[in-house]
PDB file of C-alpha atoms in Angstrom:
ATOM      1  CA  MET A   1      -3.462   0.355  15.315  1.00  0.00           C
ATOM      2  CA  LEU A   2      -0.761  -0.064  12.737  1.00  0.00           C
ATOM      3  CA  TYR A   3       1.751   2.586  11.784  1.00  0.00           C
ATOM      4  CA  GLU A   4       2.802   2.902   8.152  1.00  0.00           C
ATOM      5  CA  SER A   5       6.224   1.491   9.022  1.00  0.00           C
ATOM      6  CA  GLN A   6       4.566  -1.647  10.424  1.00  0.00           C
ATOM      7  CA  ILE A   7       2.510  -2.027   7.246  1.00  0.00           C
ATOM      8  CA  ILE A   8       5.660  -1.701   5.129  1.00  0.00           C
ATOM      9  CA  GLU A   9       7.585  -4.201   7.238  1.00  0.00           C
ATOM     10  CA  SER A  10       4.729  -6.730   7.222  1.00  0.00           C
ATOM     11  CA  VAL A  11       4.263  -6.555   3.472  1.00  0.00           C
ATOM     12  CA  CYS A  12       8.013  -6.866   2.870  1.00  0.00           C
ATOM     13  CA  ARG A  13       8.162  -9.999   5.052  1.00  0.00           C
ATOM     14  CA  TYR A  14       5.164 -11.416   3.217  1.00  0.00           C
ATOM     15  CA  LEU A  15       6.698 -10.710  -0.199  1.00  0.00           C
ATOM     16  CA  GLU A  16      10.028 -12.226   0.843  1.00  0.00           C
ATOM     17  CA  SER A  17       8.197 -15.361   1.966  1.00  0.00           C
ATOM     18  CA  LYS A  18       6.769 -15.569  -1.563  1.00  0.00           C
ATOM     19  CA  GLY A  19      10.191 -15.320  -3.203  1.00  0.00           C
ATOM     20  CA  HIS A  20      10.382 -11.591  -3.857  1.00  0.00           C
ATOM     21  CA  VAL A  21      13.613  -9.659  -3.440  1.00  0.00           C
ATOM     22  CA  ILE A  22      13.033  -6.319  -1.729  1.00  0.00           C
ATOM     23  CA  LEU A  23      14.876  -3.653  -3.699  1.00  0.00           C
ATOM     24  CA  GLN A  24      13.564  -0.666  -1.743  1.00  0.00           C
ATOM     25  CA  ARG A  25      11.868  -0.225   1.614  1.00  0.00           C
ATOM     26  CA  LEU A  26      11.395   3.371   2.712  1.00  0.00           C
ATOM     27  CA  LEU A  27      11.013   4.802   6.183  1.00  0.00           C
ATOM     28  CA  THR A  28       7.941   6.940   6.835  1.00  0.00           C
ATOM     29  CA  THR A  29      10.189  10.025   6.787  1.00  0.00           C
ATOM     30  CA  GLU A  30      11.429   9.265   3.260  1.00  0.00           C
ATOM     31  CA  ARG A  31       9.774  10.196  -0.023  1.00  0.00           C
ATOM     32  CA  GLY A  32       9.392   7.921  -3.011  1.00  0.00           C
ATOM     33  CA  ASP A  33       8.113   4.431  -3.685  1.00  0.00           C
ATOM     34  CA  ASP A  34       7.490   2.805  -0.285  1.00  0.00           C
ATOM     35  CA  ILE A  35       8.264  -0.720  -1.469  1.00  0.00           C
ATOM     36  CA  ILE A  36       9.838  -2.015  -4.646  1.00  0.00           C
ATOM     37  CA  SER A  37      10.259  -5.752  -5.038  1.00  0.00           C
ATOM     38  CA  GLU A  38      11.289  -8.062  -7.840  1.00  0.00           C
ATOM     39  CA  LYS A  39      10.449 -11.658  -8.576  1.00  0.00           C
ATOM     40  CA  ASN A  40      11.289 -13.486 -11.792  1.00  0.00           C
ATOM     41  CA  GLY A  41      11.869 -10.222 -13.649  1.00  0.00           C
ATOM     42  CA  THR A  42       8.590  -8.627 -12.548  1.00  0.00           C
ATOM     43  CA  PHE A  43       8.804  -5.455 -10.497  1.00  0.00           C
ATOM     44  CA  LEU A  44       6.156  -4.560  -7.923  1.00  0.00           C
ATOM     45  CA  TYR A  45       5.769  -0.993  -6.643  1.00  0.00           C
ATOM     46  CA  ILE A  46       3.666  -0.586  -3.483  1.00  0.00           C
ATOM     47  CA  GLU A  47       2.358   2.520  -1.733  1.00  0.00           C
ATOM     48  CA  ALA A  48       1.620   1.948   1.973  1.00  0.00           C
ATOM     49  CA  LYS A  49      -0.592   3.800   4.444  1.00  0.00           C
ATOM     50  CA  GLY A  50      -1.057   3.366   8.183  1.00  0.00           C
ATOM     51  CA  ALA A  51      -4.057   3.485  10.497  1.00  0.00           C
ATOM     52  CA  THR A  52      -2.654   6.203  12.765  1.00  0.00           C
ATOM     53  CA  SER A  53       0.196   8.672  12.927  1.00  0.00           C
ATOM     54  CA  SER A  54       3.513   7.455  14.281  1.00  0.00           C
ATOM     55  CA  ASP A  55       4.578  11.041  15.038  1.00  0.00           C
ATOM     56  CA  THR A  56       4.275  11.614  18.789  1.00  0.00           C
ATOM     57  CA  ARG A  57       3.847  15.351  18.118  1.00  0.00           C
ATOM     58  CA  SER A  58       0.808  14.773  15.907  1.00  0.00           C
ATOM     59  CA  LYS A  59      -2.750  15.334  17.127  1.00  0.00           C
ATOM     60  CA  ARG A  60      -3.618  11.984  15.489  1.00  0.00           C
ATOM     61  CA  TYR A  61      -0.907  10.037  17.324  1.00  0.00           C
ATOM     62  CA  GLY A  62      -2.470   6.858  18.682  1.00  0.00           C
ATOM     63  CA  LYS A  63      -5.897   7.792  17.302  1.00  0.00           C
ATOM     64  CA  PRO A  64      -7.430   6.255  14.205  1.00  0.00           C
ATOM     65  CA  PHE A  65      -7.489   8.438  11.127  1.00  0.00           C
ATOM     66  CA  THR A  66     -10.851  10.030  10.365  1.00  0.00           C
ATOM     67  CA  THR A  67     -12.944   8.968   7.380  1.00  0.00           C
ATOM     68  CA  ALA A  68     -11.779  12.084   5.517  1.00  0.00           C
ATOM     69  CA  GLN A  69      -8.124  11.314   6.269  1.00  0.00           C
ATOM     70  CA  VAL A  70      -8.570   7.712   5.106  1.00  0.00           C
ATOM     71  CA  ARG A  71     -10.110   8.982   1.863  1.00  0.00           C
ATOM     72  CA  ASP A  72      -7.124  11.321   1.390  1.00  0.00           C
ATOM     73  CA  HIS A  73      -4.681   8.461   2.051  1.00  0.00           C
ATOM     74  CA  VAL A  74      -6.407   6.143  -0.410  1.00  0.00           C
ATOM     75  CA  SER A  75      -6.506   8.980  -2.963  1.00  0.00           C
ATOM     76  CA  VAL A  76      -2.756   9.501  -2.582  1.00  0.00           C
ATOM     77  CA  ALA A  77      -2.126   5.763  -2.909  1.00  0.00           C
ATOM     78  CA  LEU A  78      -4.261   5.564  -6.048  1.00  0.00           C
ATOM     79  CA  PHE A  79      -2.448   8.588  -7.506  1.00  0.00           C
ATOM     80  CA  LYS A  80       0.920   7.004  -6.692  1.00  0.00           C
ATOM     81  CA  CYS A  81      -0.041   3.826  -8.553  1.00  0.00           C
ATOM     82  CA  ALA A  82      -1.154   5.862 -11.580  1.00  0.00           C
ATOM     83  CA  GLU A  83       2.095   7.839 -11.401  1.00  0.00           C
ATOM     84  CA  VAL A  84       4.228   4.672 -11.364  1.00  0.00           C
ATOM     85  CA  LEU A  85       2.291   3.180 -14.280  1.00  0.00           C
ATOM     86  CA  THR A  86       2.825   6.405 -16.241  1.00  0.00           C
ATOM     87  CA  ARG A  87       6.489   6.762 -15.282  1.00  0.00           C
ATOM     88  CA  GLU A  88       7.269   3.108 -16.081  1.00  0.00           C
ATOM     89  CA  ARG A  89       5.100   3.055 -19.222  1.00  0.00           C
ATOM     90  CA  GLY A  90       6.463   0.829 -21.921  1.00  0.00           C
ATOM     91  CA  LYS A  91       8.527  -1.249 -19.529  1.00  0.00           C
ATOM     92  CA  GLU A  92       7.673  -4.912 -19.312  1.00  0.00           C
ATOM     93  CA  ASN A  93       6.556  -6.629 -16.119  1.00  0.00           C
ATOM     94  CA  ILE A  94       5.562  -3.685 -13.920  1.00  0.00           C
ATOM     95  CA  LYS A  95       2.870  -4.190 -11.283  1.00  0.00           C
ATOM     96  CA  VAL A  96       1.522  -1.775  -8.688  1.00  0.00           C
ATOM     97  CA  GLY A  97      -0.124  -2.216  -5.318  1.00  0.00           C
ATOM     98  CA  ILE A  98      -1.350  -0.481  -2.220  1.00  0.00           C
ATOM     99  CA  ALA A  99      -0.880  -1.730   1.334  1.00  0.00           C
ATOM    100  CA  LEU A 100      -3.503  -0.652   3.840  1.00  0.00           C
ATOM    101  CA  PRO A 101      -4.693  -1.429   7.350  1.00  0.00           C
ATOM    102  CA  ASP A 102      -7.464  -3.990   7.303  1.00  0.00           C
ATOM    103  CA  ASN A 103     -10.111  -1.927   9.028  1.00  0.00           C
ATOM    104  CA  GLU A 104     -13.652  -0.757   8.345  1.00  0.00           C
ATOM    105  CA  ASN A 105     -12.803   2.790   7.209  1.00  0.00           C
ATOM    106  CA  TYR A 106     -10.202   1.671   4.678  1.00  0.00           C
ATOM    107  CA  ARG A 107     -12.389  -1.209   3.422  1.00  0.00           C
ATOM    108  CA  LYS A 108     -15.360   1.133   2.884  1.00  0.00           C
ATOM    109  CA  CYS A 109     -13.220   3.677   1.090  1.00  0.00           C
ATOM    110  CA  VAL A 110     -11.588   1.131  -1.211  1.00  0.00           C
ATOM    111  CA  SER A 111     -14.953  -0.451  -2.024  1.00  0.00           C
ATOM    112  CA  LYS A 112     -16.059   2.897  -3.501  1.00  0.00           C
ATOM    113  CA  ILE A 113     -13.239   2.821  -6.080  1.00  0.00           C
ATOM    114  CA  LYS A 114     -13.090  -0.931  -6.718  1.00  0.00           C
ATOM    115  CA  LYS A 115     -13.722  -0.532 -10.459  1.00  0.00           C
ATOM    116  CA  ALA A 116     -10.804   1.922 -10.798  1.00  0.00           C
ATOM    117  CA  ILE A 117      -8.552  -0.430  -8.829  1.00  0.00           C
ATOM    118  CA  GLU A 118      -9.495  -3.286 -11.156  1.00  0.00           C
ATOM    119  CA  THR A 119      -9.060  -1.129 -14.269  1.00  0.00           C
ATOM    120  CA  LEU A 120      -5.530  -0.130 -13.221  1.00  0.00           C
ATOM    121  CA  ASN A 121      -4.708  -3.714 -12.108  1.00  0.00           C
ATOM    122  CA  ILE A 122      -3.800  -2.582  -8.595  1.00  0.00           C
ATOM    123  CA  ILE A 123      -3.037  -5.296  -6.046  1.00  0.00           C
ATOM    124  CA  VAL A 124      -4.394  -4.522  -2.574  1.00  0.00           C
ATOM    125  CA  PHE A 125      -2.534  -5.824   0.472  1.00  0.00           C
ATOM    126  CA  TRP A 126      -4.733  -5.740   3.578  1.00  0.00           C
ATOM    127  CA  VAL A 127      -2.722  -5.889   6.808  1.00  0.00           C
ATOM    128  CA  SER A 128      -4.512  -6.852  10.030  1.00  0.00           C
ATOM    129  CA  THR A 129      -3.418  -5.826  13.520  1.00  0.00           C
ATOM    130  CA  ASN A 130      -1.902  -9.288  13.988  1.00  0.00           C
ATOM    131  CA  TYR A 131       0.119  -8.702  10.764  1.00  0.00           C
ATOM    132  CA  LYS A 132      -1.820 -11.247   8.712  1.00  0.00           C
ATOM    133  CA  ILE A 133      -1.866 -10.278   5.023  1.00  0.00           C
ATOM    134  CA  ILE A 134      -4.840 -10.700   2.713  1.00  0.00           C
ATOM    135  CA  VAL A 135      -4.046 -10.040  -0.937  1.00  0.00           C
ATOM    136  CA  GLU A 136      -6.709  -8.959  -3.412  1.00  0.00           C
ATOM    137  CA  THR A 137      -5.743  -9.116  -7.053  1.00  0.00           C
ATOM    138  CA  PRO A 138      -7.856  -7.627  -9.845  1.00  0.00           C
ATOM    139  CA  LYS A 139     -10.113 -10.042 -11.729  1.00  0.00           C
ATOM    140  CA  ASN A 140      -8.334  -9.389 -15.023  1.00  0.00           C
ATOM    141  CA  TYR A 141      -4.883 -10.174 -13.640  1.00  0.00           C
TER     142      TYR A 141
END
């Protein structure tokens, strides 16, 4: 199972391989935009979530998050994207994304809000346990 920090690191490596410059990469203990990258004047803000807690003191450490926890995580990620779009309103070339573990619970949850993700033009980065990245871009991108 992937920790949030592993998701962040994997997505940053992927973006760098595609020519992005990473402007910000937060640790799981830090607050703010998890990833900010720039490529050709376009800024990408990404909110990341993990599949389990990386806190050894947590009851969820090493255990997959429950369906309810996954829903909460996806809700927070969706809110974060909406917040960035509102905060950066009027600025040119702003994109938002979410980076999530590629597992059944997250896939099911995201499928329930697919229309909202497309409406807000949110890019979804799916990260597998072998760190392979699948990118889903909205149809109207």
